Rosetta silent file (secondary structure, phi, psi, omega in degrees, C-alpha in Angstrom):
SEQUENCE: MSWLKGSGGQTLVEFALVLPILLVVIVGVLDGGRVIFTNTTLSQAAREGARLAAVEAGNVGLTTSDCVAPPALVGASCNPGARVCPPDLSSLKTDISDAVDRMTAAVGPISAVYISCDPEGSAPSGAWTESSGGNGCDDGSGNNIAAPGEVISVRIEHTWQPITPIIGSIIGPTTLSGSASMTIN
SCORE:     score description
SCORE:     0.000 S_00000001
   1 L     0.000  -25.848 -177.789  122.361  107.948  169.231 S_00000001
   2 H   -68.571  -26.780 -179.836  124.465  104.819  169.028 S_00000001
   3 H   -72.213  -22.882  176.783  121.814  103.023  166.969 S_00000001
   4 H   -71.287  -34.064 -179.208  122.135  105.680  164.227 S_00000001
   5 H   -68.598  -34.830 -177.525  125.838  104.966  163.747 S_00000001
   6 H   -79.219  -22.122 -176.057  125.291  101.246  163.127 S_00000001
   7 H   -79.632  -17.284  179.949  122.485  101.629  160.553 S_00000001
   8 H   -63.275  -41.842  179.367  124.671  103.440  157.979 S_00000001
   9 H   -68.380  -37.733  179.158  126.567  100.278  157.107 S_00000001
  10 H   -65.421  -42.114  178.806  123.389   98.230  156.871 S_00000001
  11 H   -62.431  -41.174  179.616  121.817  100.781  154.493 S_00000001
  12 H   -64.218  -41.756  179.767  124.913  100.745  152.317 S_00000001
  13 H   -66.251  -44.501  178.680  124.892   96.934  152.096 S_00000001
  14 H   -61.770  -42.094  177.916  121.167   96.865  151.268 S_00000001
  15 H   -62.161  -42.163  179.698  121.669   99.529  148.592 S_00000001
  16 H   -64.444  -32.581  178.786  124.575   97.574  147.093 S_00000001
  17 H   -76.688  -34.479 -176.131  122.390   94.456  146.900 S_00000001
  18 H   -85.605  -29.222 -175.592  119.389   96.221  145.354 S_00000001
  19 H   -55.588  -49.255 -179.482  121.246   98.511  142.906 S_00000001
  20 H   -60.506  -39.712  179.478  122.168   95.868  140.271 S_00000001
  21 H   -65.794  -42.848  178.916  118.602   94.544  140.189 S_00000001
  22 H   -62.117  -42.817  179.092  117.227   98.077  139.905 S_00000001
  23 H   -64.651  -41.030  178.464  119.610   98.920  137.035 S_00000001
  24 H   -63.561  -40.850  178.899  118.700   95.749  135.125 S_00000001
  25 H   -64.820  -44.688 -179.207  114.991   96.564  135.484 S_00000001
  26 H   -63.053  -47.503 -179.444  115.488  100.166  134.330 S_00000001
  27 H   -69.318  -32.010  175.122  117.581   99.215  131.298 S_00000001
  28 H   -63.858  -39.530  176.199  115.154   96.351  130.541 S_00000001
  29 H   -65.083  -39.307  176.529  112.298   98.857  130.439 S_00000001
  30 H   -62.133  -42.801  177.282  114.396  100.998  128.089 S_00000001
  31 H   -62.279  -41.089  177.518  114.942   97.960  125.828 S_00000001
  32 H   -60.661  -43.178  176.768  111.204   97.263  125.878 S_00000001
  33 H   -63.499  -39.925  179.226  110.528  100.834  124.810 S_00000001
  34 H   -64.561  -40.793 -178.810  113.145  100.586  122.068 S_00000001
  35 H   -69.322  -36.134  177.063  111.636   97.393  120.626 S_00000001
  36 H   -67.474  -43.591  177.694  108.133   98.923  120.624 S_00000001
  37 H   -60.874  -45.334 -179.669  109.450  102.094  118.961 S_00000001
  38 H   -62.318  -44.820 -179.263  111.363  100.047  116.374 S_00000001
  39 H   -63.294  -41.866  177.773  108.359   97.854  115.603 S_00000001
  40 H   -64.541  -42.402  178.842  106.092  100.875  115.177 S_00000001
  41 H   -63.502  -41.010  178.719  108.651  102.597  112.952 S_00000001
  42 H   -64.371  -39.849  178.060  109.008   99.478  110.779 S_00000001
  43 H   -63.475  -43.845  179.396  105.230   99.248  110.344 S_00000001
  44 H   -66.134  -39.933  178.905  105.024  102.900  109.308 S_00000001
  45 H   -65.322  -38.397  177.399  107.991  102.516  106.943 S_00000001
  46 H   -64.819  -39.016  176.551  106.369   99.460  105.325 S_00000001
  47 H   -63.367  -41.135  178.431  103.164  101.480  104.805 S_00000001
  48 H   -64.778  -41.758  177.149  105.182  104.270  103.187 S_00000001
  49 H   -63.357  -41.249  178.929  106.953  101.747  100.945 S_00000001
  50 H   -67.951  -37.050  177.358  103.634  100.147   99.975 S_00000001
  51 H   -61.774  -47.753  178.816  102.108  103.574   99.269 S_00000001
  52 H   -63.703  -41.256  179.593  104.984  104.473   96.963 S_00000001
  53 H   -63.531  -39.753  179.852  104.849  101.026   95.347 S_00000001
  54 H   -64.674  -32.149  179.988  101.102  101.352   94.735 S_00000001
  55 H   -78.767  -41.672 -173.476  101.659  104.664   92.966 S_00000001
  56 H   -91.770  -24.218 -172.179  104.695  103.667   90.887 S_00000001
  57 H   -61.802  -35.863  179.199  104.163   99.938   90.159 S_00000001
  58 H   -74.801   -8.745 -178.062  101.574  100.512   87.447 S_00000001
  59 H  -105.298    4.734 -177.129  103.948  102.928   85.683 S_00000001
  60 L   -60.790  125.129  176.715  106.998  100.646   85.374 S_00000001
  61 L    85.995   -5.814  178.699  108.455  100.947   81.896 S_00000001
  62 L   -70.846  145.799 -179.992  106.137  103.744   80.698 S_00000001
  63 L  -130.455   32.081  179.961  107.764  106.448   78.588 S_00000001
  64 L   -72.455  168.116 -174.430  104.928  108.945   78.132 S_00000001
  65 L   -67.780  -22.880  179.861  105.575  112.686   78.234 S_00000001
  66 L   -91.899   11.487 -179.792  104.221  113.069   81.778 S_00000001
  67 E  -101.759  141.616  169.569  106.664  110.466   83.167 S_00000001
  68 E  -128.257  147.935 -176.278  109.988  111.080   84.882 S_00000001
  69 L   -81.791  -59.121 -179.653  112.329  108.310   85.981 S_00000001
  70 L   -82.548  136.938 -179.563  113.960  109.478   89.209 S_00000001
  71 H   -59.610  -23.563 -179.535  111.522  110.692   91.901 S_00000001
  72 H   -65.734  -16.534 -179.401  113.805  113.665   92.609 S_00000001
  73 H   -83.590    0.421  178.253  112.690  115.232   89.299 S_00000001
  74 L  -106.525  124.858  178.993  109.149  115.806   90.607 S_00000001
  75 L  -170.480 -179.178 -178.707  108.595  118.927   92.673 S_00000001
  76 L   -67.853  -32.537 -176.529  106.925  122.296   92.864 S_00000001
  77 L   -93.095  -22.302  179.522  109.645  123.979   90.799 S_00000001
  78 L  -135.605  130.433  178.705  110.287  121.219   88.264 S_00000001
  79 L    53.078   49.048  179.227  107.801  118.849   86.623 S_00000001
  80 L   -64.065  135.012  179.019  104.872  119.557   88.971 S_00000001
  81 L    82.805    1.603 -179.976  102.218  116.861   88.615 S_00000001
  82 L   -73.201  155.527  175.885  104.504  114.466   86.749 S_00000001
  83 E   -94.730  146.874  172.733  104.294  110.714   87.367 S_00000001
  84 E   -89.443  122.206 -178.756  107.303  108.705   88.473 S_00000001
  85 L  -122.916   91.380  179.216  107.776  105.884   85.959 S_00000001
  86 L   -60.917  140.991 -178.334  110.655  103.614   86.952 S_00000001
  87 L   -67.239  -28.068 -179.177  112.305  102.070   83.885 S_00000001
  88 L  -153.902  177.088 -178.351  112.293   98.559   85.395 S_00000001
  89 H   -65.181  -32.004  177.998  111.465   96.553   88.534 S_00000001
  90 H   -62.730  -41.401  177.582  114.951   97.071   89.935 S_00000001
  91 H   -67.532  -37.652  175.723  114.428  100.845   89.850 S_00000001
  92 H   -60.231  -45.999 -179.312  111.002  100.427   91.486 S_00000001
  93 H   -65.106  -36.128  176.438  112.564   98.410   94.283 S_00000001
  94 H   -63.975  -42.493  177.496  115.287  101.057   94.689 S_00000001
  95 H   -61.497  -42.233  178.708  112.610  103.763   94.986 S_00000001
  96 H   -64.137  -45.232  179.622  110.778  101.672   97.614 S_00000001
  97 H   -61.559  -39.824  178.137  114.011  101.048   99.540 S_00000001
  98 H   -63.667  -41.814  178.797  114.820  104.768   99.493 S_00000001
  99 H   -64.411  -41.600  178.772  111.359  105.624  100.864 S_00000001
 100 H   -65.200  -43.236  179.874  111.721  103.001  103.595 S_00000001
 101 H   -61.618  -37.098  177.639  115.216  104.235  104.513 S_00000001
 102 H   -63.208  -34.524 -178.258  113.915  107.798  104.915 S_00000001
 103 H   -80.773  -21.377 -173.931  111.316  106.540  107.409 S_00000001
 104 L  -109.950   20.763 -178.714  113.707  104.338  109.412 S_00000001
 105 L   -58.514  -32.481 -176.975  116.620  106.707  109.942 S_00000001
 106 L   -75.716  -20.423 -177.360  116.016  106.661  113.718 S_00000001
 107 L  -104.632  -11.062  179.071  116.241  102.862  114.072 S_00000001
 108 L   108.630 -174.145 -173.174  119.165  102.106  111.797 S_00000001
 109 L   -70.399  147.335  174.929  119.639  100.273  108.527 S_00000001
 110 L   -87.236  133.009 -177.082  117.037   97.966  107.034 S_00000001
 111 L   -85.179  -24.142 -179.595  118.454   94.517  106.312 S_00000001
 112 E  -158.854  145.677  173.410  115.947   93.528  103.587 S_00000001
 113 E  -129.267  125.304  179.375  113.078   94.889  101.485 S_00000001
 114 E  -121.118  143.807  174.682  110.768   92.454   99.682 S_00000001
 115 E  -127.088  152.764  178.422  107.921   93.190   97.274 S_00000001
 116 E  -150.708  139.113  177.787  105.170   90.981   95.922 S_00000001
 117 E  -115.987  141.086 -178.604  102.276   91.567   93.509 S_00000001
 118 E  -138.284  114.739  178.867   99.099   89.500   93.486 S_00000001
 119 L   -68.216  -18.881 -179.481   96.346   89.758   90.851 S_00000001
 120 L   -78.743  -14.677  178.138   94.002   87.824   93.173 S_00000001
 121 L    90.225   18.377  177.968   94.092   90.649   95.709 S_00000001
 122 L  -121.221  150.615  179.928   95.733   88.857   98.635 S_00000001
 123 L   -92.722  153.593  174.088   99.053   89.513  100.341 S_00000001
 124 L   -60.856  153.376  179.866  101.652   86.842  101.110 S_00000001
 125 L  -118.107  162.793  178.997  101.399   85.508  104.647 S_00000001
 126 L    76.500 -159.409 -178.479  103.958   84.503  107.237 S_00000001
 127 L   -90.317   69.005 -174.113  107.626   85.398  107.055 S_00000001
 128 L   -81.631  152.549  169.352  107.772   85.655  103.275 S_00000001
 129 L  -128.220 -179.705  179.539  110.635   86.725  101.078 S_00000001
 130 L   -68.073  -21.461  179.251  110.678   87.051   97.314 S_00000001
 131 L   -97.363   -7.783 -179.682  111.814   83.444   97.058 S_00000001
 132 L  -133.096   69.646  176.529  109.346   82.048   99.637 S_00000001
 133 L   117.308  -32.672  175.885  105.857   83.356   98.967 S_00000001
 134 L   -91.523  170.983 -179.800  106.575   86.730   97.372 S_00000001
 135 L  -132.264    4.938  178.675  107.283   87.157   93.671 S_00000001
 136 L    64.635   11.369 -178.726  109.197   90.432   93.378 S_00000001
 137 L    62.564   26.881  173.048  106.412   91.628   91.054 S_00000001
 138 E  -128.331  165.651 -175.282  107.890   89.781   88.108 S_00000001
 139 L   -89.313   12.311 -177.824  106.852   86.685   86.180 S_00000001
 140 L    97.950  -18.993  177.611  110.132   84.861   86.769 S_00000001
 141 L  -108.768    8.839 -179.800  111.670   86.247   83.581 S_00000001
 142 L    89.234    2.466  179.916  112.046   89.781   84.902 S_00000001
 143 L   -86.017  138.012 -178.781  108.840   91.038   83.269 S_00000001
 144 E   -66.408  132.384  175.407  106.605   93.323   85.324 S_00000001
 145 L  -115.267    6.306  179.620  103.311   91.764   86.439 S_00000001
 146 L   -77.500  129.457  179.614  102.091   94.765   88.458 S_00000001
 147 L  -140.252  152.681  177.761   98.883   96.215   87.063 S_00000001
 148 L   -53.791  137.978 -179.104   96.293   98.684   88.323 S_00000001
 149 L    94.264  -18.225  177.604   93.797   97.029   90.663 S_00000001
 150 L   -82.105  165.635  178.944   96.220   94.366   91.858 S_00000001
 151 E   -98.279  130.764  174.585   97.586   94.239   95.392 S_00000001
 152 E  -114.261  135.359 -178.046  101.238   95.063   95.994 S_00000001
 153 E  -120.017  143.143  177.964  102.842   94.109   99.311 S_00000001
 154 E  -125.482  131.967  176.563  106.046   95.373  100.891 S_00000001
 155 E  -126.484  131.879  178.199  107.886   93.613  103.727 S_00000001
 156 E  -123.249  151.179  179.539  110.929   95.081  105.452 S_00000001
 157 E  -129.766  146.402  179.509  113.290   93.536  107.985 S_00000001
 158 E  -140.941  138.237  176.671  115.616   95.062  110.559 S_00000001
 159 E   -92.379  115.431 -177.460  118.051   93.385  112.944 S_00000001
 160 E  -101.265  134.698 -179.069  117.439   94.740  116.457 S_00000001
 161 L  -120.012  122.534  177.029  120.070   94.406  119.180 S_00000001
 162 L   -66.716  150.746  178.022  119.179   94.889  122.880 S_00000001
 163 L   -92.367  -16.652  178.058  121.375   97.255  124.878 S_00000001
 164 L   -78.397  122.099 -178.184  120.975   95.311  128.119 S_00000001
 165 H   -58.707  -38.993 -178.521  123.813   92.782  128.348 S_00000001
 166 H   -67.299  -47.592  178.340  121.704   90.196  130.174 S_00000001
 167 H   -65.512  -38.696  178.405  118.815   90.424  127.701 S_00000001
 168 H   -61.760  -36.925  179.634  121.308   90.566  124.827 S_00000001
 169 H   -75.831  -24.987  179.677  122.951   87.330  125.949 S_00000001
 170 H   -80.621  -51.008 -175.736  119.587   85.602  126.317 S_00000001
 171 H  -103.660  -21.959  179.399  117.878   86.592  123.056 S_00000001
 172 L    64.313 -167.552  177.466  120.738   88.100  121.024 S_00000001
 173 L   -62.876  137.957 -176.918  120.067   90.043  117.830 S_00000001
 174 E  -124.689  138.151  177.229  116.436   89.684  116.758 S_00000001
 175 E   -88.271  118.752  174.996  114.926   90.227  113.316 S_00000001
 176 E  -105.516  150.750 -178.907  111.919   92.530  113.450 S_00000001
 177 E  -141.744  161.442  173.989  109.737   93.131  110.426 S_00000001
 178 E  -140.156  146.077  178.918  106.891   95.254  109.133 S_00000001
 179 E  -144.368  154.518  178.784  104.659   94.683  106.142 S_00000001
 180 E  -153.489  153.371  178.676  101.858   96.459  104.348 S_00000001
 181 E  -131.280  142.705  177.214   99.709   95.920  101.268 S_00000001
 182 E  -144.401  159.833  178.281   97.954   98.425   99.026 S_00000001
 183 E   -85.182  133.272 -179.455   96.053   98.369   95.752 S_00000001
 184 L   -70.226  131.713  179.202   98.014   99.591   92.730 S_00000001
 185 L   -76.586    0.000    0.000   96.589  102.808   91.252 S_00000001
């Protein structure tokens, strides 16, 4: 019986030594799950933004009777079947940003949304922005260059912060991104 009394202290010391390592591993796994979830959400949000851009980009500036400017005016009770026709590229980008924000509510705010149109049918590559590889779908003078059959690309960025202090001090805030391209209708 005397050997049972002495092992309690040893168990406590071993537990105290292993606990911090175990907690770091558990929280590290949680951070890994969070980064995978965030990356997946950003990819889906970029696809949603590109889908909306592909539908609306060919209608920028149109004023036909079947067009409405704000997307909120299209629904089952009002203007069913109407097209959304943003008045300018700024409104198109706002519509895309709103669609992306709806998809990324669970991960937090998006730090940037970039769009690019390409008549050749290829998307920008690498870590592009509108000033480095993308074109914002304008010709440099603010005129829309999006046309049916062209490819429109959307890239979004989000700043991700780990919750584990050790991982946070090593890598700090990290910019994650998602991008997608679709053909303009």
